[in-house]
């Protein structure tokens, strides 16, 4: 972990800063964050799955989100990409671009790195490198995560087949509602929805190779992500809106929020397509991992996404909105 | 390559944007930038060297730097880290955080990605993934690069030995002077110095395993980076200031700029320590690669960095400055 040369910030104590907050997070492959690169080996017969994400203050998180959750949210979004392909979490790099002016002080970074340490233990990953820079602007965080999987076992988006059922893990739409709660537009005295926005639960630990035909994680919103599978696989996805699982907190808000739930992002649940004859294997694998899973529709020939209401009539989806006929 | 969910930017055409500007840069491991992760294998007996850097507008580059050079500079800074450890360039991920307001338009991104394409050919690397996000603030670019090398052959900073000579590739201080030129504080009608600031020349392609004892790249400035080797290796580095190679453009400015050259960052040359009996092997390896190399001092027992003037007297180095006695 070395700082990119910053002519305005020479002698800023960056090295001791890294030592205090990030060296405790580093694994052996990081060479103690003291050299130009990390060195990482891959077990014979395996390959790396690699995902990278950036989060920007006031775009992907709020200025008053607790520092403990920010690094964890970034890490978890990336871990969700690993889960989508069936890879085991292994390591990550972290780039932190800190606003000038001292708002992110020693205690802020202490909380930030403690949150990361907790998730390192939870998901079995370690830091292998990074960069710290300064900005006249908002906080920007980027992470690149590395997972391992056996060669030729990655789950893909482009392999859904007509005849598959569509399944999702967990509950859908909580994070989008949680953002509305944090923006003061919605009330949730339980705090559950806001937590779902701040701390997604990546569905790592599932071994679905040989069971599902296609997989991805839901980050853009259920309907948009169903569209990605439809496009990449050349099929049509039909969603039964009534079957899409809602949390207790979301359900208590009533049906008015259905479309926010189905179109809102940040769920980080898995979207899966599975042949009906392997439904039981899927349910069993999810049960073993303690992850709820629900069937929400079917894959058929055609293109795009269809959304059905309770009596099987189409809800017409439009770019940037929807209409109910 | 997928965008992190951006609730303010839904339906922004991010996918077609990626298709236009970044898909042409993607290698097979990127899965066409269509899936959640890239998949990357490591040849048996090799390992990955991994480095990551962030560059922020008005900190690491100037707002009016040509877009063709920005991605290349970021890539090259990272490639320099690979060169420092003796790894062959292989692949990279790219995170682009774009200021809102449209200043970075279609033609800007076209130039940006064309610059990257040129360096992909030059250095034999390909894009395997990334993320595009928006910001109310300056342009932020992050890259993580992957090199390959035989296991147990990485060059390190912590293996310099008393008795080694100190060597550097290329010329030292051009980038720091180039920044002064671009800031209007210095004149260079040749344009050479500004180009050295905008487009560093990472010294990839050298095979120095078994020849040098220690290596790193010069990014923070020669003296500071000598300090890193001294600290990590537990030795003292003695630099003969007169021996530090200057470009013609730098030399023509006279001796007044010596300390800017020795303390300024962004050179991305290699700093090497080599036992005297392997001097000829080092010079021969550099000659084969067409890379100039010069001896600038020696490693001895002790700690820290000493800088000597033309008659061998110490130039006293102080935190954040220097005094000449």
GROMACS .gro file of N, CA and C in nm, chain B residues 10-90:
model
  243
  335UNK      N    1  -3.008   0.635  -1.259
  335UNK     CA    2  -3.065   0.515  -1.320
  335UNK      C    3  -3.103   0.543  -1.465
  336UNK      N    4  -3.085   0.445  -1.549
  336UNK     CA    5  -3.122   0.462  -1.689
  336UNK      C    6  -3.036   0.562  -1.762
  337UNK      N    7  -2.913   0.579  -1.718
  337UNK     CA    8  -2.828   0.682  -1.776
  337UNK      C    9  -2.755   0.635  -1.900
  338UNK      N   10  -2.788   0.518  -1.945
  338UNK     CA   11  -2.717   0.467  -2.061
  338UNK      C   12  -2.578   0.420  -2.028
  339UNK      N   13  -2.556   0.384  -1.899
  339UNK     CA   14  -2.422   0.341  -1.859
  339UNK      C   15  -2.377   0.218  -1.938
  340UNK      N   16  -2.473   0.130  -1.969
  340UNK     CA   17  -2.433   0.006  -2.036
  340UNK      C   18  -2.386   0.031  -2.178
  341UNK      N   19  -2.455   0.119  -2.250
  341UNK     CA   20  -2.411   0.147  -2.386
  341UNK      C   21  -2.282   0.229  -2.383
  342UNK      N   22  -2.267   0.311  -2.281
  342UNK     CA   23  -2.144   0.387  -2.262
  342UNK      C   24  -2.025   0.292  -2.246
  343UNK      N   25  -2.043   0.192  -2.160
  343UNK     CA   26  -1.937   0.092  -2.140
  343UNK      C   27  -1.909   0.019  -2.271
  344UNK      N   28  -2.016  -0.016  -2.342
  344UNK     CA   29  -1.999  -0.090  -2.467
  344UNK      C   30  -1.917  -0.009  -2.566
  345UNK      N   31  -1.945   0.121  -2.576
  345UNK     CA   32  -1.875   0.204  -2.674
  345UNK      C   33  -1.728   0.225  -2.638
  346UNK      N   34  -1.702   0.258  -2.513
  346UNK     CA   35  -1.568   0.307  -2.480
  346UNK      C   36  -1.477   0.200  -2.418
  347UNK      N   37  -1.535   0.104  -2.349
  347UNK     CA   38  -1.450   0.013  -2.274
  347UNK      C   39  -1.451  -0.131  -2.326
  348UNK      N   40  -1.562  -0.176  -2.386
  348UNK     CA   41  -1.563  -0.315  -2.433
  348UNK      C   42  -1.451  -0.342  -2.534
  349UNK      N   43  -1.419  -0.245  -2.623
  349UNK     CA   44  -1.309  -0.271  -2.716
  349UNK      C   45  -1.174  -0.292  -2.646
  350UNK      N   46  -1.164  -0.252  -2.520
  350UNK     CA   47  -1.036  -0.268  -2.448
  350UNK      C   48  -1.028  -0.401  -2.373
  351UNK      N   49  -1.137  -0.475  -2.371
  351UNK     CA   50  -1.147  -0.590  -2.280
  351UNK      C   51  -1.088  -0.717  -2.340
  352UNK      N   52  -1.018  -0.791  -2.259
  352UNK     CA   53  -0.967  -0.922  -2.298
  352UNK      C   54  -1.067  -1.031  -2.267
  353UNK      N   55  -1.036  -1.155  -2.309
  353UNK     CA   56  -1.128  -1.267  -2.291
  353UNK      C   57  -1.159  -1.290  -2.143
  354UNK      N   58  -1.060  -1.266  -2.057
  354UNK     CA   59  -1.082  -1.288  -1.913
  354UNK      C   60  -1.190  -1.196  -1.858
  355UNK      N   61  -1.219  -1.087  -1.932
  355UNK     CA   62  -1.319  -0.991  -1.886
  355UNK      C   63  -1.461  -1.040  -1.910
  356UNK      N   64  -1.477  -1.155  -1.980
  356UNK     CA   65  -1.611  -1.205  -2.016
  356UNK      C   66  -1.688  -1.094  -2.087
  357UNK      N   67  -1.617  -1.017  -2.170
  357UNK     CA   68  -1.681  -0.912  -2.249
  357UNK      C   69  -1.740  -0.801  -2.161
  358UNK      N   70  -1.696  -0.792  -2.038
  358UNK     CA   71  -1.749  -0.694  -1.940
  358UNK      C   72  -1.899  -0.709  -1.920
  359UNK      N   73  -1.948  -0.831  -1.940
  359UNK     CA   74  -2.092  -0.854  -1.932
  359UNK      C   75  -2.135  -0.927  -1.806
  360UNK      N   76  -2.042  -0.969  -1.722
  360UNK     CA   77  -2.083  -1.050  -1.608
  360UNK      C   78  -2.041  -0.983  -1.477
  361UNK      N   79  -2.064  -1.051  -1.365
  361UNK     CA   80  -2.037  -0.990  -1.236
  361UNK      C   81  -1.889  -0.978  -1.206
  362UNK      N   82  -1.810  -1.070  -1.255
  362UNK     CA   83  -1.666  -1.073  -1.227
  362UNK      C   84  -1.590  -1.104  -1.355
  363UNK      N   85  -1.461  -1.074  -1.354
  363UNK     CA   86  -1.369  -1.131  -1.451
  363UNK      C   87  -1.319  -1.264  -1.395
  364UNK      N   88  -1.270  -1.351  -1.482
  364UNK     CA   89  -1.211  -1.477  -1.439
  364UNK      C   90  -1.067  -1.480  -1.490
  365UNK      N   91  -0.972  -1.504  -1.402
  365UNK     CA   92  -0.832  -1.496  -1.441
  365UNK      C   93  -0.752  -1.612  -1.385
  366UNK      N   94  -0.679  -1.680  -1.474
  366UNK     CA   95  -0.598  -1.794  -1.433
  366UNK      C   96  -0.451  -1.756  -1.425
  367UNK      N   97  -0.376  -1.830  -1.346
  367UNK     CA   98  -0.233  -1.807  -1.329
  367UNK      C   99  -0.158  -1.929  -1.380
  368UNK      N  100  -0.061  -1.910  -1.471
  368UNK     CA  101   0.016  -2.026  -1.517
  368UNK      C  102   0.083  -2.097  -1.400
  369UNK      N  103   0.095  -2.230  -1.408
  369UNK     CA  104   0.156  -2.309  -1.301
  369UNK      C  105   0.298  -2.259  -1.276
  370UNK      N  106   0.335  -2.244  -1.150
  370UNK     CA  107   0.470  -2.200  -1.114
  370UNK      C  108   0.486  -2.048  -1.111
  371UNK      N  109   0.380  -1.976  -1.149
  371UNK     CA  110   0.388  -1.830  -1.147
  371UNK      C  111   0.297  -1.774  -1.036
  372UNK      N  112   0.309  -1.645  -1.014
  372UNK     CA  113   0.217  -1.579  -0.921
  372UNK      C  114   0.186  -1.439  -0.975
  373UNK      N  115   0.080  -1.379  -0.919
  373UNK     CA  116   0.042  -1.245  -0.961
  373UNK      C  117   0.111  -1.142  -0.871
  374UNK      N  118   0.161  -1.035  -0.934
  374UNK     CA  119   0.198  -0.913  -0.861
  374UNK      C  120   0.084  -0.814  -0.886
  375UNK      N  121   0.036  -0.752  -0.780
  375UNK     CA  122  -0.085  -0.668  -0.789
  375UNK      C  123  -0.056  -0.532  -0.728
  376UNK      N  124  -0.089  -0.428  -0.803
  376UNK     CA  125  -0.070  -0.292  -0.753
  376UNK      C  126  -0.193  -0.209  -0.785
  377UNK      N  127  -0.226  -0.114  -0.700
  377UNK     CA  128  -0.343  -0.029  -0.725
  377UNK      C  129  -0.310   0.116  -0.694
  378UNK      N  130  -0.360   0.206  -0.776
  378UNK     CA  131  -0.336   0.348  -0.758
  378UNK      C  132  -0.460   0.428  -0.793
  379UNK      N  133  -0.474   0.541  -0.727
  379UNK     CA  134  -0.581   0.637  -0.756
  379UNK      C  135  -0.518   0.768  -0.799
  380UNK      N  136  -0.577   0.832  -0.898
  380UNK     CA  137  -0.535   0.967  -0.937
  380UNK      C  138  -0.656   1.060  -0.932
  381UNK      N  139  -0.637   1.177  -0.871
  381UNK     CA  140  -0.745   1.273  -0.852
  381UNK      C  141  -0.711   1.400  -0.929
  382UNK      N  142  -0.810   1.450  -1.002
  382UNK     CA  143  -0.794   1.576  -1.077
  382UNK      C  144  -0.748   1.688  -0.984
  383UNK      N  145  -0.654   1.766  -1.029
  383UNK     CA  146  -0.596   1.878  -0.954
  383UNK      C  147  -0.508   1.834  -0.838
  384UNK      N  148  -0.490   1.704  -0.820
  384UNK     CA  149  -0.391   1.656  -0.723
  384UNK      C  150  -0.280   1.583  -0.799
  385UNK      N  151  -0.321   1.484  -0.879
  385UNK     CA  152  -0.223   1.402  -0.951
  385UNK      C  153  -0.216   1.435  -1.099
  386UNK      N  154  -0.311   1.510  -1.148
  386UNK     CA  155  -0.305   1.558  -1.286
  386UNK      C  156  -0.382   1.689  -1.292
  387UNK      N  157  -0.366   1.762  -1.402
  387UNK     CA  158  -0.426   1.894  -1.414
  387UNK      C  159  -0.554   1.886  -1.499
  388UNK      N  160  -0.645   1.975  -1.472
  388UNK     CA  161  -0.775   1.973  -1.542
  388UNK      C  162  -0.759   1.983  -1.692
  389UNK      N  163  -0.653   2.055  -1.736
  389UNK     CA  164  -0.638   2.070  -1.881
  389UNK      C  165  -0.536   1.972  -1.940
  390UNK      N  166  -0.496   1.872  -1.865
  390UNK     CA  167  -0.415   1.765  -1.925
  390UNK      C  168  -0.498   1.698  -2.034
  391UNK      N  169  -0.435   1.660  -2.144
  391UNK     CA  170  -0.513   1.598  -2.253
  391UNK      C  171  -0.572   1.464  -2.207
  392UNK      N  172  -0.698   1.437  -2.241
  392UNK     CA  173  -0.761   1.313  -2.197
  392UNK      C  174  -0.686   1.188  -2.245
  393UNK      N  175  -0.620   1.196  -2.360
  393UNK     CA  176  -0.544   1.081  -2.410
  393UNK      C  177  -0.440   1.034  -2.308
  394UNK      N  178  -0.388   1.128  -2.228
  394UNK     CA  179  -0.275   1.091  -2.142
  394UNK      C  180  -0.319   1.043  -2.003
  395UNK      N  181  -0.443   1.073  -1.961
  395UNK     CA  182  -0.478   1.051  -1.820
  395UNK      C  183  -0.485   0.903  -1.784
  396UNK      N  184  -0.557   0.825  -1.866
  396UNK     CA  185  -0.565   0.683  -1.838
  396UNK      C  186  -0.429   0.617  -1.852
  397UNK      N  187  -0.354   0.666  -1.950
  397UNK     CA  188  -0.221   0.609  -1.973
  397UNK      C  189  -0.130   0.638  -1.854
  398UNK      N  190  -0.140   0.760  -1.798
  398UNK     CA  191  -0.054   0.792  -1.683
  398UNK      C  192  -0.087   0.701  -1.565
  399UNK      N  193  -0.217   0.683  -1.540
  399UNK     CA  194  -0.259   0.596  -1.430
  399UNK      C  195  -0.208   0.453  -1.453
  400UNK      N  196  -0.228   0.404  -1.575
  400UNK     CA  197  -0.183   0.269  -1.608
  400UNK      C  198  -0.032   0.258  -1.590
  401UNK      N  199   0.039   0.356  -1.638
  401UNK     CA  200   0.185   0.350  -1.635
  401UNK      C  201   0.241   0.360  -1.493
  402UNK      N  202   0.176   0.438  -1.407
  402UNK     CA  203   0.220   0.443  -1.267
  402UNK      C  204   0.210   0.305  -1.204
  403UNK      N  205   0.103   0.235  -1.237
  403UNK     CA  206   0.086   0.100  -1.184
  403UNK      C  207   0.183   0.002  -1.249
  404UNK      N  208   0.203   0.016  -1.379
  404UNK     CA  209   0.298  -0.073  -1.448
  404UNK      C  210   0.438  -0.055  -1.391
  405UNK      N  211   0.467   0.067  -1.347
  405UNK     CA  212   0.597   0.093  -1.285
  405UNK      C  213   0.614   0.012  -1.156
  406UNK      N  214   0.506  -0.004  -1.082
  406UNK     CA  215   0.512  -0.089  -0.962
  406UNK      C  216   0.541  -0.235  -1.000
  407UNK      N  217   0.481  -0.280  -1.109
  407UNK     CA  218   0.511  -0.416  -1.156
  407UNK      C  219   0.658  -0.426  -1.194
  408UNK      N  220   0.707  -0.326  -1.268
  408UNK     CA  221   0.847  -0.327  -1.311
  408UNK      C  222   0.939  -0.332  -1.189
  409UNK      N  223   0.901  -0.260  -1.084
  409UNK     CA  224   0.985  -0.257  -0.963
  409UNK      C  225   1.001  -0.394  -0.902
  410UNK      N  226   0.901  -0.481  -0.917
  410UNK     CA  227   0.912  -0.615  -0.861
  410UNK      C  228   0.954  -0.718  -0.966
  411UNK      N  229   0.972  -0.674  -1.089
  411UNK     CA  230   1.016  -0.767  -1.194
  411UNK      C  231   0.905  -0.850  -1.254
  412UNK      N  232   0.780  -0.798  -1.251
  412UNK     CA  233   0.667  -0.874  -1.305
  412UNK      C  234   0.633  -0.827  -1.446
  413UNK      N  235   0.585  -0.920  -1.529
  413UNK     CA  236   0.541  -0.888  -1.665
  413UNK      C  237   0.398  -0.834  -1.661
  414UNK      N  238   0.369  -0.722  -1.726
  414UNK     CA  239   0.232  -0.668  -1.730
  414UNK      C  240   0.135  -0.768  -1.791
  415UNK      N  241   0.016  -0.778  -1.734
  415UNK     CA  242  -0.082  -0.876  -1.783
  415UNK      C  243  -0.221  -0.816  -1.805
   0.00000   0.00000   0.00000
